[in-house]
Amino acid sequence: MKKANKTENRTSQKPFLLRHLVPILVTIFLIVAAAVAAYIFIVAPLLKTSHSDSTPVTAEKTYKDNFVKQQTAVESLLRAGDAASIAKAEAITTTQIAEADKSGNNDFVVEATLAKATVLIETGRAQQALDDILFPMLKTYSNDQNFTEQIYGVMSFAYRQLDNQVKADEYFNKIQPKGWD
């Protein structure tokens, strides 16, 4: 009889384990499935989006980044003020103009050429900037309002450096006011 009781106890224990073990396993399975689904449908798309938002490197971006670095160097050299530093600053702006010409982009050409004119103005050669750079540029880009206004701005600066406030104001006033576009 004792054997029969032991056998009955074992068979009666199985349903007890199954009753408690199966719901625990099902719960664990559902939690893992929910975590996997959350990763697949929420986290993974966010990771893809963050990688695709990075700006692609273009020739234009590379040129502009290089131009900004060079302009920072030019400004630093101009602050030094000695003849060697000024010569280096002029060499950098001459290189910038050559790179801009090579790119074929008029925006770059105007920006680099105006940078060269600004170096001349800041080093006491405003008249040279007007005669050699700004007036010829004005003729070249007379049909482009954006370029002419940029040129007028630098011309105004040149005339201010030459203590000719009337001419400085004349060119400054040619720049059209911009609205809140």
PDB file of C-alpha atoms in Angstrom:
ATOM      1  CA  MET A   1       0.000   0.000   0.000  1.00  0.00           C
ATOM      2  CA  LYS A   2       2.796   2.342   0.669  1.00  0.00           C
ATOM      3  CA  LYS A   3       3.900   1.957  -2.932  1.00  0.00           C
ATOM      4  CA  ALA A   4       0.502   2.863  -4.193  1.00  0.00           C
ATOM      5  CA  ASN A   5       0.461   6.034  -2.087  1.00  0.00           C
ATOM      6  CA  LYS A   6       3.845   7.089  -3.403  1.00  0.00           C
ATOM      7  CA  THR A   7       2.700   6.590  -6.959  1.00  0.00           C
ATOM      8  CA  GLU A   8      -0.434   8.556  -6.325  1.00  0.00           C
ATOM      9  CA  ASN A   9       1.589  11.391  -4.733  1.00  0.00           C
ATOM     10  CA  ARG A  10       3.853  11.587  -7.770  1.00  0.00           C
ATOM     11  CA  THR A  11       0.993  11.723 -10.204  1.00  0.00           C
ATOM     12  CA  SER A  12      -0.794  14.280  -8.122  1.00  0.00           C
ATOM     13  CA  GLN A  13       2.398  16.423  -7.987  1.00  0.00           C
ATOM     14  CA  LYS A  14       2.751  16.607 -11.788  1.00  0.00           C
ATOM     15  CA  PRO A  15      -0.413  18.512 -12.332  1.00  0.00           C
ATOM     16  CA  PHE A  16       0.599  20.883  -9.534  1.00  0.00           C
ATOM     17  CA  LEU A  17       3.980  21.623 -11.224  1.00  0.00           C
ATOM     18  CA  LEU A  18       2.399  21.905 -14.619  1.00  0.00           C
ATOM     19  CA  ARG A  19      -0.261  24.207 -13.278  1.00  0.00           C
ATOM     20  CA  HIS A  20       2.373  26.588 -11.876  1.00  0.00           C
ATOM     21  CA  LEU A  21       5.297  26.078 -14.233  1.00  0.00           C
ATOM     22  CA  VAL A  22       3.386  26.523 -17.492  1.00  0.00           C
ATOM     23  CA  PRO A  23       1.963  29.973 -16.596  1.00  0.00           C
ATOM     24  CA  ILE A  24       5.423  31.120 -15.457  1.00  0.00           C
ATOM     25  CA  LEU A  25       6.999  29.942 -18.719  1.00  0.00           C
ATOM     26  CA  VAL A  26       4.223  31.523 -20.778  1.00  0.00           C
ATOM     27  CA  THR A  27       4.690  34.817 -18.909  1.00  0.00           C
ATOM     28  CA  ILE A  28       8.454  34.752 -19.502  1.00  0.00           C
ATOM     29  CA  PHE A  29       7.863  33.968 -23.184  1.00  0.00           C
ATOM     30  CA  LEU A  30       5.438  36.905 -23.543  1.00  0.00           C
ATOM     31  CA  ILE A  31       7.860  39.311 -21.842  1.00  0.00           C
ATOM     32  CA  VAL A  32      10.721  38.234 -24.121  1.00  0.00           C
ATOM     33  CA  ALA A  33       8.464  38.461 -27.191  1.00  0.00           C
ATOM     34  CA  ALA A  34       7.367  41.974 -26.187  1.00  0.00           C
ATOM     35  CA  ALA A  35      10.992  43.048 -25.713  1.00  0.00           C
ATOM     36  CA  VAL A  36      11.993  41.670 -29.115  1.00  0.00           C
ATOM     37  CA  ALA A  37       9.020  43.364 -30.778  1.00  0.00           C
ATOM     38  CA  ALA A  38       9.854  46.676 -29.087  1.00  0.00           C
ATOM     39  CA  TYR A  39      13.432  46.455 -30.307  1.00  0.00           C
ATOM     40  CA  ILE A  40      12.434  45.553 -33.856  1.00  0.00           C
ATOM     41  CA  PHE A  41       9.687  48.149 -34.242  1.00  0.00           C
ATOM     42  CA  ILE A  42      10.936  51.012 -32.053  1.00  0.00           C
ATOM     43  CA  VAL A  43      14.677  50.928 -31.345  1.00  0.00           C
ATOM     44  CA  ALA A  44      15.981  49.599 -34.675  1.00  0.00           C
ATOM     45  CA  PRO A  45      14.171  52.237 -36.815  1.00  0.00           C
ATOM     46  CA  LEU A  46      15.491  54.989 -34.536  1.00  0.00           C
ATOM     47  CA  LEU A  47      19.035  53.721 -34.979  1.00  0.00           C
ATOM     48  CA  LYS A  48      18.628  53.689 -38.759  1.00  0.00           C
ATOM     49  CA  THR A  49      17.222  57.236 -38.727  1.00  0.00           C
ATOM     50  CA  SER A  50      20.042  58.632 -36.627  1.00  0.00           C
ATOM     51  CA  HIS A  51      22.650  57.228 -39.015  1.00  0.00           C
ATOM     52  CA  SER A  52      20.904  58.475 -42.152  1.00  0.00           C
ATOM     53  CA  ASP A  53      20.583  62.026 -40.772  1.00  0.00           C
ATOM     54  CA  SER A  54      24.318  62.626 -41.024  1.00  0.00           C
ATOM     55  CA  THR A  55      25.142  65.190 -43.688  1.00  0.00           C
ATOM     56  CA  PRO A  56      26.806  63.686 -46.733  1.00  0.00           C
ATOM     57  CA  VAL A  57      30.199  65.134 -47.520  1.00  0.00           C
ATOM     58  CA  THR A  58      30.043  67.059 -50.761  1.00  0.00           C
ATOM     59  CA  ALA A  59      32.612  69.016 -52.709  1.00  0.00           C
ATOM     60  CA  GLU A  60      30.763  72.201 -51.743  1.00  0.00           C
ATOM     61  CA  LYS A  61      30.818  71.363 -48.042  1.00  0.00           C
ATOM     62  CA  THR A  62      34.497  70.432 -48.224  1.00  0.00           C
ATOM     63  CA  TYR A  63      35.282  73.694 -50.018  1.00  0.00           C
ATOM     64  CA  LYS A  64      33.338  75.765 -47.488  1.00  0.00           C
ATOM     65  CA  ASP A  65      34.922  74.012 -44.503  1.00  0.00           C
ATOM     66  CA  ASN A  66      38.365  74.587 -45.995  1.00  0.00           C
ATOM     67  CA  PHE A  67      37.523  78.223 -46.754  1.00  0.00           C
ATOM     68  CA  VAL A  68      36.407  78.864 -43.170  1.00  0.00           C
ATOM     69  CA  LYS A  69      39.623  77.328 -41.801  1.00  0.00           C
ATOM     70  CA  GLN A  70      41.705  79.424 -44.164  1.00  0.00           C
ATOM     71  CA  GLN A  71      39.810  82.602 -43.255  1.00  0.00           C
ATOM     72  CA  THR A  72      40.451  81.911 -39.584  1.00  0.00           C
ATOM     73  CA  ALA A  73      44.153  81.623 -40.377  1.00  0.00           C
ATOM     74  CA  VAL A  74      44.026  84.864 -42.401  1.00  0.00           C
ATOM     75  CA  GLU A  75      42.379  86.738 -39.526  1.00  0.00           C
ATOM     76  CA  SER A  76      44.979  85.411 -37.108  1.00  0.00           C
ATOM     77  CA  LEU A  77      47.806  86.457 -39.409  1.00  0.00           C
ATOM     78  CA  LEU A  78      46.314  89.929 -39.849  1.00  0.00           C
ATOM     79  CA  ARG A  79      46.100  90.338 -36.072  1.00  0.00           C
ATOM     80  CA  ALA A  80      49.822  89.578 -35.872  1.00  0.00           C
ATOM     81  CA  GLY A  81      50.326  92.585 -38.142  1.00  0.00           C
ATOM     82  CA  ASP A  82      53.947  92.020 -39.173  1.00  0.00           C
ATOM     83  CA  ALA A  83      54.976  92.050 -42.829  1.00  0.00           C
ATOM     84  CA  ALA A  84      55.595  88.293 -42.997  1.00  0.00           C
ATOM     85  CA  SER A  85      52.157  87.510 -41.534  1.00  0.00           C
ATOM     86  CA  ILE A  86      50.449  89.902 -43.924  1.00  0.00           C
ATOM     87  CA  ALA A  87      52.279  88.303 -46.868  1.00  0.00           C
ATOM     88  CA  LYS A  88      51.103  84.858 -45.701  1.00  0.00           C
ATOM     89  CA  ALA A  89      47.528  86.138 -45.390  1.00  0.00           C
ATOM     90  CA  GLU A  90      47.665  87.496 -48.942  1.00  0.00           C
ATOM     91  CA  ALA A  91      49.078  84.208 -50.208  1.00  0.00           C
ATOM     92  CA  ILE A  92      46.211  82.322 -48.573  1.00  0.00           C
ATOM     93  CA  THR A  93      43.608  84.588 -50.176  1.00  0.00           C
ATOM     94  CA  THR A  94      45.314  84.236 -53.564  1.00  0.00           C
ATOM     95  CA  THR A  95      45.126  80.450 -53.164  1.00  0.00           C
ATOM     96  CA  GLN A  96      41.463  80.750 -52.204  1.00  0.00           C
ATOM     97  CA  ILE A  97      40.716  82.657 -55.395  1.00  0.00           C
ATOM     98  CA  ALA A  98      42.513  80.010 -57.481  1.00  0.00           C
ATOM     99  CA  GLU A  99      40.538  77.216 -55.766  1.00  0.00           C
ATOM    100  CA  ALA A 100      37.287  79.121 -56.283  1.00  0.00           C
ATOM    101  CA  ASP A 101      38.073  79.671 -59.974  1.00  0.00           C
ATOM    102  CA  LYS A 102      38.866  75.974 -60.314  1.00  0.00           C
ATOM    103  CA  SER A 103      35.486  75.063 -58.776  1.00  0.00           C
ATOM    104  CA  GLY A 104      33.617  77.108 -61.378  1.00  0.00           C
ATOM    105  CA  ASN A 105      31.166  78.268 -58.704  1.00  0.00           C
ATOM    106  CA  ASN A 106      30.563  82.038 -58.904  1.00  0.00           C
ATOM    107  CA  ASP A 107      29.512  82.176 -55.250  1.00  0.00           C
ATOM    108  CA  PHE A 108      32.915  80.822 -54.245  1.00  0.00           C
ATOM    109  CA  VAL A 109      34.734  83.155 -56.643  1.00  0.00           C
ATOM    110  CA  VAL A 110      32.985  86.247 -55.295  1.00  0.00           C
ATOM    111  CA  GLU A 111      33.475  85.176 -51.682  1.00  0.00           C
ATOM    112  CA  ALA A 112      37.198  84.506 -52.171  1.00  0.00           C
ATOM    113  CA  THR A 113      37.782  87.681 -54.172  1.00  0.00           C
ATOM    114  CA  LEU A 114      35.991  89.811 -51.579  1.00  0.00           C
ATOM    115  CA  ALA A 115      38.122  88.157 -48.901  1.00  0.00           C
ATOM    116  CA  LYS A 116      41.232  89.252 -50.819  1.00  0.00           C
ATOM    117  CA  ALA A 117      39.861  92.810 -51.106  1.00  0.00           C
ATOM    118  CA  THR A 118      39.137  92.831 -47.375  1.00  0.00           C
ATOM    119  CA  VAL A 119      42.736  91.834 -46.619  1.00  0.00           C
ATOM    120  CA  LEU A 120      43.954  94.741 -48.729  1.00  0.00           C
ATOM    121  CA  ILE A 121      41.572  97.145 -46.984  1.00  0.00           C
ATOM    122  CA  GLU A 122      42.516  95.945 -43.506  1.00  0.00           C
ATOM    123  CA  THR A 123      46.211  96.355 -44.300  1.00  0.00           C
ATOM    124  CA  GLY A 124      45.872  99.988 -45.377  1.00  0.00           C
ATOM    125  CA  ARG A 125      45.496  99.441 -49.125  1.00  0.00           C
ATOM    126  CA  ALA A 126      41.831 100.301 -49.564  1.00  0.00           C
ATOM    127  CA  GLN A 127      42.416 102.263 -52.782  1.00  0.00           C
ATOM    128  CA  GLN A 128      44.240  99.288 -54.298  1.00  0.00           C
ATOM    129  CA  ALA A 129      41.312  97.043 -53.319  1.00  0.00           C
ATOM    130  CA  LEU A 130      38.877  99.430 -55.002  1.00  0.00           C
ATOM    131  CA  ASP A 131      40.913  99.859 -58.195  1.00  0.00           C
ATOM    132  CA  ASP A 132      42.243  96.333 -58.680  1.00  0.00           C
ATOM    133  CA  ILE A 133      39.440  94.192 -57.301  1.00  0.00           C
ATOM    134  CA  LEU A 134      36.145  95.849 -56.430  1.00  0.00           C
ATOM    135  CA  PHE A 135      35.448  98.034 -59.484  1.00  0.00           C
ATOM    136  CA  PRO A 136      36.365  95.220 -61.931  1.00  0.00           C
ATOM    137  CA  MET A 137      34.157  92.831 -59.935  1.00  0.00           C
ATOM    138  CA  LEU A 138      31.293  95.300 -60.073  1.00  0.00           C
ATOM    139  CA  LYS A 139      31.523  95.309 -63.879  1.00  0.00           C
ATOM    140  CA  THR A 140      31.715  91.515 -64.046  1.00  0.00           C
ATOM    141  CA  TYR A 141      28.774  90.849 -61.737  1.00  0.00           C
ATOM    142  CA  SER A 142      26.606  93.888 -62.531  1.00  0.00           C
ATOM    143  CA  ASN A 143      23.649  91.673 -63.490  1.00  0.00           C
ATOM    144  CA  ASP A 144      23.521  89.798 -60.178  1.00  0.00           C
ATOM    145  CA  GLN A 145      21.953  91.834 -57.372  1.00  0.00           C
ATOM    146  CA  ASN A 146      23.194  89.520 -54.626  1.00  0.00           C
ATOM    147  CA  PHE A 147      26.805  89.780 -55.796  1.00  0.00           C
ATOM    148  CA  THR A 148      26.638  93.538 -56.406  1.00  0.00           C
ATOM    149  CA  GLU A 149      25.262  94.108 -52.914  1.00  0.00           C
ATOM    150  CA  GLN A 150      28.114  92.099 -51.411  1.00  0.00           C
ATOM    151  CA  ILE A 151      30.558  94.164 -53.458  1.00  0.00           C
ATOM    152  CA  TYR A 152      28.847  97.397 -52.363  1.00  0.00           C
ATOM    153  CA  GLY A 153      29.280  96.355 -48.742  1.00  0.00           C
ATOM    154  CA  VAL A 154      33.030  95.884 -49.139  1.00  0.00           C
ATOM    155  CA  MET A 155      33.288  99.093 -51.186  1.00  0.00           C
ATOM    156  CA  SER A 156      31.551 100.962 -48.379  1.00  0.00           C
ATOM    157  CA  PHE A 157      34.087  99.504 -45.941  1.00  0.00           C
ATOM    158  CA  ALA A 158      36.957 100.570 -48.233  1.00  0.00           C
ATOM    159  CA  TYR A 159      35.698 104.140 -48.465  1.00  0.00           C
ATOM    160  CA  ARG A 160      35.273 104.256 -44.691  1.00  0.00           C
ATOM    161  CA  GLN A 161      38.915 103.243 -44.342  1.00  0.00           C
ATOM    162  CA  LEU A 162      39.805 106.050 -46.769  1.00  0.00           C
ATOM    163  CA  ASP A 163      37.840 108.521 -44.595  1.00  0.00           C
ATOM    164  CA  ASN A 164      35.388 109.207 -47.421  1.00  0.00           C
ATOM    165  CA  GLN A 165      32.110 108.906 -45.545  1.00  0.00           C
ATOM    166  CA  VAL A 166      30.039 110.315 -48.426  1.00  0.00           C
ATOM    167  CA  LYS A 167      31.157 107.531 -50.790  1.00  0.00           C
ATOM    168  CA  ALA A 168      30.894 104.956 -47.986  1.00  0.00           C
ATOM    169  CA  ASP A 169      27.277 105.970 -47.400  1.00  0.00           C
ATOM    170  CA  GLU A 170      26.567 106.054 -51.144  1.00  0.00           C
ATOM    171  CA  TYR A 171      27.588 102.412 -51.611  1.00  0.00           C
ATOM    172  CA  PHE A 172      26.066 101.317 -48.334  1.00  0.00           C
ATOM    173  CA  ASN A 173      22.712 102.839 -49.355  1.00  0.00           C
ATOM    174  CA  LYS A 174      22.761 100.860 -52.618  1.00  0.00           C
ATOM    175  CA  ILE A 175      22.275  97.690 -50.590  1.00  0.00           C
ATOM    176  CA  GLN A 176      18.585  96.807 -50.586  1.00  0.00           C
ATOM    177  CA  PRO A 177      17.074  96.257 -47.149  1.00  0.00           C
ATOM    178  CA  LYS A 178      16.041  92.670 -46.562  1.00  0.00           C
ATOM    179  CA  GLY A 179      12.743  91.750 -44.953  1.00  0.00           C
ATOM    180  CA  TRP A 180      11.980  88.921 -42.577  1.00  0.00           C
ATOM    181  CA  ASP A 181      11.832  86.208 -45.246  1.00  0.00           C
TER     182      ASP A 181
END
